[in-house]
Amino acid sequence: MSALEDFLTAKEEQNIVEAIRKAEKNTSGEIRVHIESTCEGNTLEHAMEVFHVLKMDNTRDQNGVLIYVAVNKREFVIYGDKGINDIVGETFWNSTRDVIASHFKKGHFANGLIEGIENAGEALSKHFPWTHDDIDELDNSISKG
Ligand code: CA
Ligand code: CA
């Protein structure tokens, strides 16, 4: 088994997808989780590439949020699109990052991601509330690379 397959159990993956679905009930924003076995070089730069490859920069309100995890380094990045960052500024994601980091330190990766998703969803809902014409613009499943 690769490190990637060991990172989350099937059940944990289901719980994460469910957390995304629930979070998106309260916001038009789109949250995705991408996990990758190894990331060479700069994690943030790579997360930005993944953001583009997943077409997360194509949402109507530019309110996609990616939680990217490099499994080999136990590192993660939260990357939000321009629409969000223009409104809220750089410090917006600090609380979400702290929540995830405290779980990751203990090796609780699924819990960290789920709480991070809940936290991000709550923050998003304040600035991008759910509307009746909302569509699920980005798949809620975990993508892997
Ligand atoms: Ca949506
Ligand atoms: Ca979605």
mmCIF file of C-alpha atoms and ligand atoms in Angstrom:
data_model
loop_
_atom_site.group_PDB
_atom_site.id
_atom_site.type_symbol
_atom_site.label_atom_id
_atom_site.label_comp_id
_atom_site.label_asym_id
_atom_site.label_seq_id
_atom_site.Cartn_x
_atom_site.Cartn_y
_atom_site.Cartn_z
ATOM 1 C CA MET A 1 0.000 0.000 0.000
ATOM 2 C CA SER A 2 1.195 3.464 -0.759
ATOM 3 C CA ALA A 3 1.285 6.209 1.842
ATOM 4 C CA LEU A 4 -1.648 7.765 0.072
ATOM 5 C CA GLU A 5 -3.902 4.753 0.610
ATOM 6 C CA ASP A 6 -2.905 4.545 4.265
ATOM 7 C CA PHE A 7 -3.634 8.182 4.939
ATOM 8 C CA LEU A 8 -7.423 7.905 5.222
ATOM 9 C CA THR A 9 -9.696 4.903 5.576
ATOM 10 C CA ALA A 10 -12.647 4.506 3.208
ATOM 11 C CA LYS A 11 -14.954 5.416 6.073
ATOM 12 C CA GLU A 12 -12.957 8.531 6.869
ATOM 13 C CA GLU A 13 -13.094 9.563 3.231
ATOM 14 C CA GLN A 14 -16.881 9.198 3.290
ATOM 15 C CA ASN A 15 -17.077 11.348 6.410
ATOM 16 C CA ILE A 16 -14.964 14.037 4.775
ATOM 17 C CA VAL A 17 -17.130 14.116 1.636
ATOM 18 C CA GLU A 18 -20.191 14.324 3.881
ATOM 19 C CA ALA A 19 -18.648 17.262 5.771
ATOM 20 C CA ILE A 20 -18.121 19.082 2.463
ATOM 21 C CA ARG A 21 -21.699 18.404 1.396
ATOM 22 C CA LYS A 22 -23.024 19.753 4.688
ATOM 23 C CA ALA A 23 -20.796 22.831 4.643
ATOM 24 C CA GLU A 24 -21.936 23.671 1.112
ATOM 25 C CA LYS A 25 -25.569 23.641 2.259
ATOM 26 C CA ASN A 26 -24.917 26.986 3.929
ATOM 27 C CA THR A 27 -22.740 28.654 1.348
ATOM 28 C CA SER A 28 -22.409 29.128 -2.377
ATOM 29 C CA GLY A 29 -18.674 28.597 -1.869
ATOM 30 C CA GLU A 30 -17.039 25.370 -3.008
ATOM 31 C CA ILE A 31 -14.690 23.354 -0.837
ATOM 32 C CA ARG A 32 -12.417 20.609 -2.135
ATOM 33 C CA VAL A 33 -9.845 18.326 -0.542
ATOM 34 C CA HIS A 34 -6.891 17.105 -2.572
ATOM 35 C CA ILE A 35 -4.388 14.629 -1.130
ATOM 36 C CA GLU A 36 -1.108 13.773 -2.755
ATOM 37 C CA SER A 37 1.495 11.210 -1.704
ATOM 38 C CA THR A 38 4.548 13.350 -2.353
ATOM 39 C CA CYS A 39 5.118 16.977 -3.052
ATOM 40 C CA GLU A 40 8.554 18.099 -4.149
ATOM 41 C CA GLY A 41 9.390 21.739 -3.743
ATOM 42 C CA ASN A 42 7.180 24.473 -2.405
ATOM 43 C CA THR A 43 3.877 23.196 -1.009
ATOM 44 C CA LEU A 44 1.983 26.468 -1.481
ATOM 45 C CA GLU A 45 3.085 26.874 -5.083
ATOM 46 C CA HIS A 46 2.089 23.317 -5.806
ATOM 47 C CA ALA A 47 -1.288 23.763 -4.107
ATOM 48 C CA MET A 48 -1.914 26.750 -6.383
ATOM 49 C CA GLU A 49 -1.139 24.572 -9.408
ATOM 50 C CA VAL A 50 -3.551 21.910 -8.183
ATOM 51 C CA PHE A 51 -6.176 24.597 -7.639
ATOM 52 C CA HIS A 52 -5.892 25.508 -11.305
ATOM 53 C CA VAL A 53 -5.743 21.914 -12.589
ATOM 54 C CA LEU A 54 -8.957 21.094 -10.676
ATOM 55 C CA LYS A 55 -10.552 24.111 -12.376
ATOM 56 C CA MET A 56 -11.258 25.604 -8.980
ATOM 57 C CA ASP A 57 -10.560 29.040 -10.433
ATOM 58 C CA ASN A 58 -13.683 28.734 -12.591
ATOM 59 C CA THR A 59 -16.435 29.248 -10.015
ATOM 60 C CA ARG A 60 -18.964 31.997 -10.672
ATOM 61 C CA ASP A 61 -18.171 34.006 -7.545
ATOM 62 C CA GLN A 62 -14.515 32.975 -7.336
ATOM 63 C CA ASN A 63 -15.201 31.397 -3.983
ATOM 64 C CA GLY A 64 -13.557 28.002 -4.238
ATOM 65 C CA VAL A 65 -11.425 26.836 -1.307
ATOM 66 C CA LEU A 66 -8.883 24.055 -1.607
ATOM 67 C CA ILE A 67 -7.459 22.104 1.304
ATOM 68 C CA TYR A 68 -4.350 20.506 -0.138
ATOM 69 C CA VAL A 69 -2.408 17.814 1.760
ATOM 70 C CA ALA A 70 1.092 16.565 0.932
ATOM 71 C CA VAL A 71 1.040 13.221 2.731
ATOM 72 C CA ASN A 72 4.813 12.625 2.751
ATOM 73 C CA LYS A 73 5.479 15.901 4.526
ATOM 74 C CA ARG A 74 2.313 15.921 6.615
ATOM 75 C CA GLU A 75 1.889 19.439 5.289
ATOM 76 C CA PHE A 76 -1.254 21.157 4.150
ATOM 77 C CA VAL A 77 -2.294 24.407 2.549
ATOM 78 C CA ILE A 78 -5.637 26.176 2.501
ATOM 79 C CA TYR A 79 -5.983 28.154 -0.663
ATOM 80 C CA GLY A 80 -8.966 30.386 -1.397
ATOM 81 C CA ASP A 81 -9.860 32.002 -4.699
ATOM 82 C CA LYS A 82 -9.697 35.707 -5.428
ATOM 83 C CA GLY A 83 -13.373 36.398 -4.697
ATOM 84 C CA ILE A 84 -12.937 35.371 -1.084
ATOM 85 C CA ASN A 85 -9.491 36.776 -0.496
ATOM 86 C CA ASP A 86 -10.420 40.198 -1.894
ATOM 87 C CA ILE A 87 -13.194 40.473 0.686
ATOM 88 C CA VAL A 88 -11.634 38.995 3.757
ATOM 89 C CA GLY A 89 -7.892 39.509 3.493
ATOM 90 C CA GLU A 90 -5.011 37.221 4.292
ATOM 91 C CA THR A 91 -5.731 36.442 7.922
ATOM 92 C CA PHE A 92 -9.100 34.914 7.106
ATOM 93 C CA TRP A 93 -7.871 31.343 6.967
ATOM 94 C CA ASN A 94 -5.723 31.410 10.092
ATOM 95 C CA SER A 95 -8.371 29.945 12.382
ATOM 96 C CA THR A 96 -9.104 27.133 9.935
ATOM 97 C CA ARG A 97 -5.400 26.455 9.557
ATOM 98 C CA ASP A 98 -4.896 26.310 13.327
ATOM 99 C CA VAL A 99 -7.772 23.864 13.754
ATOM 100 C CA ILE A 100 -6.358 21.508 11.130
ATOM 101 C CA ALA A 101 -2.786 21.850 12.391
ATOM 102 C CA SER A 102 -3.669 20.913 15.961
ATOM 103 C CA HIS A 103 -5.273 17.664 14.765
ATOM 104 C CA PHE A 104 -2.494 16.861 12.299
ATOM 105 C CA LYS A 105 0.092 17.153 15.079
ATOM 106 C CA LYS A 106 -1.652 14.323 16.887
ATOM 107 C CA GLY A 107 -1.987 12.270 13.705
ATOM 108 C CA HIS A 108 -5.746 12.820 13.549
ATOM 109 C CA PHE A 109 -5.886 13.609 9.859
ATOM 110 C CA ALA A 110 -9.541 12.890 9.117
ATOM 111 C CA ASN A 111 -10.729 14.831 12.159
ATOM 112 C CA GLY A 112 -8.489 17.711 11.191
ATOM 113 C CA LEU A 113 -9.859 17.835 7.671
ATOM 114 C CA ILE A 114 -13.470 17.542 8.825
ATOM 115 C CA GLU A 115 -13.145 20.307 11.396
ATOM 116 C CA GLY A 116 -11.259 22.403 8.886
ATOM 117 C CA ILE A 117 -14.063 21.962 6.371
ATOM 118 C CA GLU A 118 -16.664 22.909 8.999
ATOM 119 C CA ASN A 119 -14.658 25.949 10.007
ATOM 120 C CA ALA A 120 -14.102 27.064 6.412
ATOM 121 C CA GLY A 121 -17.774 26.466 5.602
ATOM 122 C CA GLU A 122 -18.865 28.633 8.488
ATOM 123 C CA ALA A 123 -16.549 31.431 7.429
ATOM 124 C CA LEU A 124 -17.678 31.158 3.812
ATOM 125 C CA SER A 125 -21.358 31.242 4.753
ATOM 126 C CA LYS A 126 -20.940 34.709 6.250
ATOM 127 C CA HIS A 127 -19.682 36.217 3.019
ATOM 128 C CA PHE A 128 -21.199 33.853 0.472
ATOM 129 C CA PRO A 129 -24.516 32.623 1.861
ATOM 130 C CA TRP A 130 -26.304 29.800 0.125
ATOM 131 C CA THR A 131 -28.873 30.952 -2.430
ATOM 132 C CA HIS A 132 -31.729 29.121 -4.080
ATOM 133 C CA ASP A 133 -30.091 29.143 -7.486
ATOM 134 C CA ASP A 134 -26.896 27.651 -6.093
ATOM 135 C CA ILE A 135 -25.333 24.794 -8.003
ATOM 136 C CA ASP A 136 -22.671 22.357 -6.903
ATOM 137 C CA GLU A 137 -19.957 23.718 -9.156
ATOM 138 C CA LEU A 138 -17.165 21.470 -7.951
ATOM 139 C CA ASP A 139 -17.280 17.788 -7.103
ATOM 140 C CA ASN A 140 -17.259 17.076 -3.351
ATOM 141 C CA SER A 141 -15.204 13.901 -3.661
ATOM 142 C CA ILE A 142 -11.598 13.854 -2.492
ATOM 143 C CA SER A 143 -9.227 14.158 -5.398
ATOM 144 C CA LYS A 144 -5.883 12.394 -5.322
ATOM 145 C CA GLY A 145 -2.690 12.943 -7.154
HETATM 146 CA CA CA B 1 -22.115 25.953 -4.906
HETATM 147 CA CA CA B 2 -19.044 21.145 -4.148
#
